[in-house]
Amino acid sequence: MALNVNIGCVANLFSRQMHFEKVGDVEHGHTHSFDHLTLLANGKLKIVVEGVESIFTAPQMIYIKADKMHELTALEDNTIAYCIHALRIGEDVDDIVDPSMVPKGVNMQSITDDLLGCDPNIGMNYKHTSCDEIIEQNKK
């Protein structure tokens, strides 16, 4: 059984594509320090969160809460899902960029600063408008 994973980063968006080739392929239990979206693009998944099982059929967007142990198991061949979230700066964000993608001598903090649009001259102030600001603007 094989789980093929591809990771992509564009602007401040992280995407982790998981291709479950066969029924029973598993993304083993793990947690994240942030909420994220899993987009089930093809097939069917069993997701177990903190021991509670749910079944999802594509196309489906699935909310995964921060700090909850979760595991994904393919219930159909050729199941494809994407974990999607914004890139962040802060504690416990080392898993956002796969270290195997980064050449030696490159500072991981500088990568996330660039992806987030952080201006190093002014610290943690970002060039991008936050999602909260956009939502508030659209309410007016």
mmCIF file of C-alpha atoms in Angstrom:
data_model
loop_
_atom_site.group_PDB
_atom_site.id
_atom_site.type_symbol
_atom_site.label_atom_id
_atom_site.label_comp_id
_atom_site.label_asym_id
_atom_site.label_seq_id
_atom_site.Cartn_x
_atom_site.Cartn_y
_atom_site.Cartn_z
ATOM 1 C CA MET A 1 0.000 0.000 0.000
ATOM 2 C CA ALA A 2 1.322 3.433 -0.874
ATOM 3 C CA LEU A 3 0.467 6.950 0.160
ATOM 4 C CA ASN A 4 2.019 9.499 -2.196
ATOM 5 C CA VAL A 5 2.469 13.003 -0.783
ATOM 6 C CA ASN A 6 3.243 16.247 -2.634
ATOM 7 C CA ILE A 7 3.665 19.577 -0.862
ATOM 8 C CA GLY A 8 3.155 22.975 -2.452
ATOM 9 C CA CYS A 9 3.480 26.519 -1.132
ATOM 10 C CA VAL A 10 2.216 29.587 -2.979
ATOM 11 C CA ALA A 11 2.072 33.056 -1.390
ATOM 12 C CA ASN A 12 0.920 32.253 2.164
ATOM 13 C CA LEU A 13 -0.961 29.055 1.226
ATOM 14 C CA PHE A 14 0.293 25.581 2.137
ATOM 15 C CA SER A 15 -1.150 22.533 0.378
ATOM 16 C CA ARG A 16 -0.319 18.899 1.118
ATOM 17 C CA GLN A 17 -1.685 16.548 -1.532
ATOM 18 C CA MET A 18 -2.254 12.972 -0.362
ATOM 19 C CA HIS A 19 -2.901 10.314 -3.013
ATOM 20 C CA PHE A 20 -4.143 7.103 -1.421
ATOM 21 C CA GLU A 21 -3.581 4.593 -4.235
ATOM 22 C CA LYS A 22 -5.413 1.650 -2.659
ATOM 23 C CA VAL A 23 -8.204 0.985 -0.178
ATOM 24 C CA GLY A 24 -6.661 0.834 3.295
ATOM 25 C CA ASP A 25 -3.809 3.276 2.646
ATOM 26 C CA VAL A 26 -3.394 5.365 5.807
ATOM 27 C CA GLU A 27 -2.185 8.801 6.822
ATOM 28 C CA HIS A 28 -1.246 7.796 10.369
ATOM 29 C CA GLY A 29 -2.520 9.608 13.434
ATOM 30 C CA HIS A 30 -1.037 13.027 14.074
ATOM 31 C CA THR A 31 -1.931 16.477 15.378
ATOM 32 C CA HIS A 32 -1.393 20.062 14.219
ATOM 33 C CA SER A 33 -0.998 23.222 16.265
ATOM 34 C CA PHE A 34 -3.558 25.006 14.056
ATOM 35 C CA ASP A 35 -6.995 24.410 12.529
ATOM 36 C CA HIS A 36 -6.971 23.416 8.878
ATOM 37 C CA LEU A 37 -9.115 22.291 5.974
ATOM 38 C CA THR A 38 -8.865 18.886 4.339
ATOM 39 C CA LEU A 39 -10.327 18.966 0.841
ATOM 40 C CA LEU A 40 -11.392 15.493 -0.247
ATOM 41 C CA ALA A 41 -11.185 15.804 -4.035
ATOM 42 C CA ASN A 42 -11.722 12.181 -5.074
ATOM 43 C CA GLY A 43 -12.789 8.957 -3.409
ATOM 44 C CA LYS A 44 -13.851 8.195 0.137
ATOM 45 C CA LEU A 45 -12.116 8.603 3.510
ATOM 46 C CA LYS A 46 -12.598 7.366 7.024
ATOM 47 C CA ILE A 47 -11.339 10.013 9.414
ATOM 48 C CA VAL A 48 -10.883 9.166 13.068
ATOM 49 C CA VAL A 49 -10.581 12.208 15.349
ATOM 50 C CA GLU A 50 -9.783 11.493 18.999
ATOM 51 C CA GLY A 51 -11.171 7.960 18.538
ATOM 52 C CA VAL A 52 -14.443 9.041 16.852
ATOM 53 C CA GLU A 53 -14.957 7.827 13.273
ATOM 54 C CA SER A 54 -16.568 9.768 10.395
ATOM 55 C CA ILE A 55 -16.958 8.796 6.738
ATOM 56 C CA PHE A 56 -16.655 11.375 3.944
ATOM 57 C CA THR A 57 -17.229 11.040 0.188
ATOM 58 C CA ALA A 58 -15.765 13.435 -2.388
ATOM 59 C CA PRO A 59 -16.218 16.201 -3.126
ATOM 60 C CA GLN A 60 -16.146 17.344 0.497
ATOM 61 C CA MET A 61 -14.412 19.959 2.638
ATOM 62 C CA ILE A 62 -13.512 18.644 6.108
ATOM 63 C CA TYR A 63 -12.641 20.812 9.112
ATOM 64 C CA ILE A 64 -9.800 19.510 11.306
ATOM 65 C CA LYS A 65 -9.515 21.187 14.713
ATOM 66 C CA ALA A 66 -6.106 22.100 16.150
ATOM 67 C CA ASP A 67 -4.479 19.717 18.625
ATOM 68 C CA LYS A 68 -6.887 16.841 17.832
ATOM 69 C CA MET A 69 -5.315 13.471 17.035
ATOM 70 C CA HIS A 70 -6.625 12.437 13.607
ATOM 71 C CA GLU A 71 -5.987 9.637 11.119
ATOM 72 C CA LEU A 72 -7.160 9.271 7.506
ATOM 73 C CA THR A 73 -7.826 5.915 5.817
ATOM 74 C CA ALA A 74 -8.834 5.420 2.172
ATOM 75 C CA LEU A 75 -12.093 3.552 1.649
ATOM 76 C CA GLU A 76 -11.755 3.626 -2.165
ATOM 77 C CA ASP A 77 -8.824 3.213 -4.548
ATOM 78 C CA ASN A 78 -7.427 6.459 -5.973
ATOM 79 C CA THR A 79 -8.629 8.654 -3.103
ATOM 80 C CA ILE A 80 -7.114 12.151 -3.229
ATOM 81 C CA ALA A 81 -7.215 14.689 -0.396
ATOM 82 C CA TYR A 82 -5.462 17.986 0.286
ATOM 83 C CA CYS A 83 -4.609 19.524 3.658
ATOM 84 C CA ILE A 84 -4.777 23.289 3.142
ATOM 85 C CA HIS A 85 -3.923 26.124 5.518
ATOM 86 C CA ALA A 86 -2.299 29.527 5.733
ATOM 87 C CA LEU A 87 1.391 29.703 6.509
ATOM 88 C CA ARG A 88 2.116 31.203 9.910
ATOM 89 C CA ILE A 89 4.953 32.479 12.032
ATOM 90 C CA GLY A 90 5.064 31.472 15.665
ATOM 91 C CA GLU A 91 5.530 28.465 17.870
ATOM 92 C CA ASP A 92 5.097 24.899 16.607
ATOM 93 C CA VAL A 93 5.078 25.748 12.902
ATOM 94 C CA ASP A 94 8.123 23.722 11.853
ATOM 95 C CA ASP A 95 5.985 21.198 9.953
ATOM 96 C CA ILE A 96 4.597 23.848 7.584
ATOM 97 C CA VAL A 97 7.567 23.725 5.199
ATOM 98 C CA ASP A 98 9.084 20.293 4.639
ATOM 99 C CA PRO A 99 12.732 20.682 5.738
ATOM 100 C CA SER A 100 13.833 18.289 2.970
ATOM 101 C CA MET A 101 12.803 20.970 0.444
ATOM 102 C CA VAL A 102 15.119 23.605 1.942
ATOM 103 C CA PRO A 103 18.780 23.802 0.881
ATOM 104 C CA LYS A 104 21.435 23.941 3.589
ATOM 105 C CA GLY A 105 22.295 27.481 4.628
ATOM 106 C CA VAL A 106 18.749 28.813 4.132
ATOM 107 C CA ASN A 107 17.090 30.192 7.255
ATOM 108 C CA MET A 108 13.629 28.582 7.725
ATOM 109 C CA GLN A 109 12.333 31.774 9.392
ATOM 110 C CA SER A 110 13.229 33.796 6.305
ATOM 111 C CA ILE A 111 11.195 31.393 4.151
ATOM 112 C CA THR A 112 8.049 31.821 6.223
ATOM 113 C CA ASP A 113 8.658 35.583 6.425
ATOM 114 C CA ASP A 114 8.787 35.725 2.627
ATOM 115 C CA LEU A 115 5.764 33.472 2.169
ATOM 116 C CA LEU A 116 3.716 35.522 4.612
ATOM 117 C CA GLY A 117 4.867 38.830 3.213
ATOM 118 C CA CYS A 118 6.522 39.866 6.479
ATOM 119 C CA ASP A 119 8.530 43.050 6.179
ATOM 120 C CA PRO A 120 11.812 42.363 8.053
ATOM 121 C CA ASN A 121 12.281 46.106 8.600
ATOM 122 C CA ILE A 122 9.124 46.360 10.720
ATOM 123 C CA GLY A 123 9.016 42.920 12.318
ATOM 124 C CA MET A 124 5.753 41.018 12.578
ATOM 125 C CA ASN A 125 3.656 43.480 10.562
ATOM 126 C CA TYR A 126 2.526 41.843 7.350
ATOM 127 C CA LYS A 127 1.957 43.292 3.906
ATOM 128 C CA HIS A 128 -1.104 41.056 3.374
ATOM 129 C CA THR A 129 -4.592 41.872 4.635
ATOM 130 C CA SER A 130 -5.799 39.268 7.120
ATOM 131 C CA CYS A 131 -8.862 37.090 6.474
ATOM 132 C CA ASP A 132 -10.604 38.759 9.434
ATOM 133 C CA GLU A 133 -10.085 42.192 7.856
ATOM 134 C CA ILE A 134 -11.478 40.987 4.525
ATOM 135 C CA ILE A 135 -14.564 39.485 6.225
ATOM 136 C CA GLU A 136 -15.186 42.714 8.151
ATOM 137 C CA GLN A 137 -14.791 44.800 4.982
ATOM 138 C CA ASN A 138 -17.345 42.623 3.154
ATOM 139 C CA LYS A 139 -19.896 43.037 5.978
ATOM 140 C CA LYS A 140 -20.015 46.809 5.358
#
